[in-house]
mmCIF file of C-alpha atoms in Angstrom:
data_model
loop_
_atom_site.group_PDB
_atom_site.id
_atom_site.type_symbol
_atom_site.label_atom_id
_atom_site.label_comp_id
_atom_site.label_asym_id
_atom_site.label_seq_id
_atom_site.Cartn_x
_atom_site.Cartn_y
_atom_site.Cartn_z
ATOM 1 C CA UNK A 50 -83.747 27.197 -1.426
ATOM 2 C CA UNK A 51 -81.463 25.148 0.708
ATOM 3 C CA UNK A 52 -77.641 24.153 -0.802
ATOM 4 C CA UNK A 53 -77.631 21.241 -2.919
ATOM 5 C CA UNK A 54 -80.767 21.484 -4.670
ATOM 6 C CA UNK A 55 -80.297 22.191 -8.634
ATOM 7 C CA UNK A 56 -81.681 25.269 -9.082
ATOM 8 C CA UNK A 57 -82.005 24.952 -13.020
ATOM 9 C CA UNK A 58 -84.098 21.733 -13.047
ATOM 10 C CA UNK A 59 -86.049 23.100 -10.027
ATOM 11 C CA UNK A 60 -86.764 26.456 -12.414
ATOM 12 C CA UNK A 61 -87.470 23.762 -15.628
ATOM 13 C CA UNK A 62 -89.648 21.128 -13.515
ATOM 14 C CA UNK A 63 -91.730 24.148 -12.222
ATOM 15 C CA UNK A 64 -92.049 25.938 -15.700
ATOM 16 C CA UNK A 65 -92.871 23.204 -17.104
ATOM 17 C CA UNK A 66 -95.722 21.933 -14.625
ATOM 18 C CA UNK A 67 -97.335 24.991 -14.424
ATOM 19 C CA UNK A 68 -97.859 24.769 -17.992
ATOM 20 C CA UNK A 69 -99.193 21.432 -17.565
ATOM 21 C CA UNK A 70 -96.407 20.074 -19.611
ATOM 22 C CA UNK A 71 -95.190 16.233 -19.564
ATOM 23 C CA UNK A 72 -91.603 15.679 -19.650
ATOM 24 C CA UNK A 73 -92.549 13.963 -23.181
ATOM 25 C CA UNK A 74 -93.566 17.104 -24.136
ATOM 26 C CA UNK A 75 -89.868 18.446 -23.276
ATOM 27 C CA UNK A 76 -88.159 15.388 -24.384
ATOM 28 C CA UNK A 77 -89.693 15.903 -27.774
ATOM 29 C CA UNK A 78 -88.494 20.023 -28.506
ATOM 30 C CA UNK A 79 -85.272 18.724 -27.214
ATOM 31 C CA UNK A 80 -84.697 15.233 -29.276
ATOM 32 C CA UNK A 81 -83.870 13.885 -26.074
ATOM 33 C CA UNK A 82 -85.129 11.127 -24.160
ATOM 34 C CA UNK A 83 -87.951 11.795 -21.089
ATOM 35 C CA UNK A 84 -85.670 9.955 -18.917
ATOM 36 C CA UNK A 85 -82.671 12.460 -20.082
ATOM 37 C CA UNK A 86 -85.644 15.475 -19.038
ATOM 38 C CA UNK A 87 -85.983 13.657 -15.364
ATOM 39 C CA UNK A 88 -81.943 13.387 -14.921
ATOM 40 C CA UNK A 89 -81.928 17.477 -15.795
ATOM 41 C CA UNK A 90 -84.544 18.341 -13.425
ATOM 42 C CA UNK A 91 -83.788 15.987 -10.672
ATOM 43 C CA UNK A 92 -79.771 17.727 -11.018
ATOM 44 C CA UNK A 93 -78.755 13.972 -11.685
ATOM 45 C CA UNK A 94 -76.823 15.000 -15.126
ATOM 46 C CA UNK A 95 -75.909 18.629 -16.084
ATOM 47 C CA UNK A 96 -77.324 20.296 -18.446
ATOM 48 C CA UNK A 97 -75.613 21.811 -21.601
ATOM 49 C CA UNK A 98 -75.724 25.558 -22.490
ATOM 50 C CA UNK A 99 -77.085 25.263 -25.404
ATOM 51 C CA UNK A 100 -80.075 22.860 -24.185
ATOM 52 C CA UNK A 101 -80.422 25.611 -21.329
ATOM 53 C CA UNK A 102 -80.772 28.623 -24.242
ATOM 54 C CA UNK A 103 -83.312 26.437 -25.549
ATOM 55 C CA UNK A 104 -85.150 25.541 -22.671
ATOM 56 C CA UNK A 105 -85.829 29.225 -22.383
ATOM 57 C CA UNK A 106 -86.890 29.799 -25.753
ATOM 58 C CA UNK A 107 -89.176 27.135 -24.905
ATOM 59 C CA UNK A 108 -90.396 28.415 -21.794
ATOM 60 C CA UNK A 109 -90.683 31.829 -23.565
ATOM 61 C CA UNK A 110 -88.362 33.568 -20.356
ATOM 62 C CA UNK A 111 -84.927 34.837 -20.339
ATOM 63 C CA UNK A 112 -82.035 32.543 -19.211
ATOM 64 C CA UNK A 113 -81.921 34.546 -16.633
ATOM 65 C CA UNK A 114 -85.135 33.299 -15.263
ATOM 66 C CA UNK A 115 -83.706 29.699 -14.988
ATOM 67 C CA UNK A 116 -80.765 30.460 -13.242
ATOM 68 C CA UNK A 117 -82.565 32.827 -10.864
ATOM 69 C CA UNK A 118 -83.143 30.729 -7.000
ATOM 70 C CA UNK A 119 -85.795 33.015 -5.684
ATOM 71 C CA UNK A 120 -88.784 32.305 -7.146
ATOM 72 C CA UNK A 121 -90.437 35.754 -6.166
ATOM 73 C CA UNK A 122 -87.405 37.357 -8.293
ATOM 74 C CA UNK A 123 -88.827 35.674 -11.286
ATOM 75 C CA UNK A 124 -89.487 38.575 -14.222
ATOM 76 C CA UNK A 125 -93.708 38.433 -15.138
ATOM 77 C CA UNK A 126 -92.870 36.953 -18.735
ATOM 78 C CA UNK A 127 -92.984 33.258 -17.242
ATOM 79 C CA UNK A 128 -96.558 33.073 -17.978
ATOM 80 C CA UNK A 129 -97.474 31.338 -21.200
ATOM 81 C CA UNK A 130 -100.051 32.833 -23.776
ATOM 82 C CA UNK A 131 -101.299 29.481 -24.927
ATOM 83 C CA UNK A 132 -102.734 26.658 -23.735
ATOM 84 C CA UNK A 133 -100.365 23.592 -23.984
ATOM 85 C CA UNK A 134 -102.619 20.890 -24.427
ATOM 86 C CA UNK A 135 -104.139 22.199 -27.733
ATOM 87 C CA UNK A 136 -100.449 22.535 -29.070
ATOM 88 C CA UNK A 137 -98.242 19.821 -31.034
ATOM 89 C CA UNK A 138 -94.504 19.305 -31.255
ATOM 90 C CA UNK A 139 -93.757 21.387 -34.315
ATOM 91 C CA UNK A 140 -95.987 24.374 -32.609
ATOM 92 C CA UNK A 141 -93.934 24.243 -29.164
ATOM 93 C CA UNK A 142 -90.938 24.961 -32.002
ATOM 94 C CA UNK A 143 -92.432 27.421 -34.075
ATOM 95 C CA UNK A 144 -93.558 29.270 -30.681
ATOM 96 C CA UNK A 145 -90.070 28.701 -29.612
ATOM 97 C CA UNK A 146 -88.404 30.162 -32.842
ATOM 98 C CA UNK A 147 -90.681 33.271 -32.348
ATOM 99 C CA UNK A 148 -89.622 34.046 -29.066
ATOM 100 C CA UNK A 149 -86.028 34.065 -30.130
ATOM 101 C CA UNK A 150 -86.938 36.505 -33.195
ATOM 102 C CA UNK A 151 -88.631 38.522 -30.683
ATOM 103 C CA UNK A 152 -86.179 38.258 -28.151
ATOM 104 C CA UNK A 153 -83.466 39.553 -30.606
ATOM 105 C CA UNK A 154 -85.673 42.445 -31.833
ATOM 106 C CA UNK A 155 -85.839 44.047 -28.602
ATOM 107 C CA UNK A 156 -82.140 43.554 -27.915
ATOM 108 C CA UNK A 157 -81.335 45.258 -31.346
ATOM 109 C CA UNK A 158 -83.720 47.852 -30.502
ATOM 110 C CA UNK A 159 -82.737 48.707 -27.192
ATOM 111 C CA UNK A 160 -78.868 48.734 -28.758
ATOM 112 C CA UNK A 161 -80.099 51.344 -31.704
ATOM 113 C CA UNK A 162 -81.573 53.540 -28.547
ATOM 114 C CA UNK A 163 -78.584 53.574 -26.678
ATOM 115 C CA UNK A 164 -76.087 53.987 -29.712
ATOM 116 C CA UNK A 165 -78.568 55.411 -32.505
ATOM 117 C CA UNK A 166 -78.858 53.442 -35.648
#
């Protein structure tokens, strides 16, 4: 990617078109505006850590994977197990609030294998 370009909104805008999203659709899981989604991907307003934590809940990836500028270095787990048209607001945040539980199970687990629980 060449200098200047906002890697995190590049990452988001991508994520989120592959999945066919709208920015409504973002807007919405975020309580922001869509205009507030277009100023985060276009790199036209930053965007807060926590909104960035959610973003990959959201996007079911790491935070990693929205930081990263190589596309090709992107883990596997950006692909989506759903299809987002049939899916709602509250289901984008229930899918959202599972990732984290998962996401947290398998950092507790791999802590109990390194230190024993």
């Amino acid at each position: 990617m060449t200098q200047g370009i906002n890697i995190i909104g590049y990452n988001i805008k991508s994520l989120r078109e592959k999945r066919k999203l709208r920015q409504e659709d973002i807007a919405s899981f975020l309580g922001v505006s869509r205009e507030m989604v277009s100023y985060y991907e276009s790199g036209a307003r930053n965007i807060p850590l926590d909104t960035v934590n959610r973003l990959a809940d959201f996007f079911q990836v790491e935070l990693e994977d929205l930081l990263e500028e190589n596309p090709d270095l992107r883990k596997a787990n950006i692909a989506f197990a759903f299809r987002a048209g049939e899916l709602g607001p509250e289901d984008f945040q229930t899918v959202s609030d599972f990732h984290k539980i998962v996401k947290n199970y398998i950092k507790i687990k791999s802590l109990c294998e390194k230190h024993g629980c």
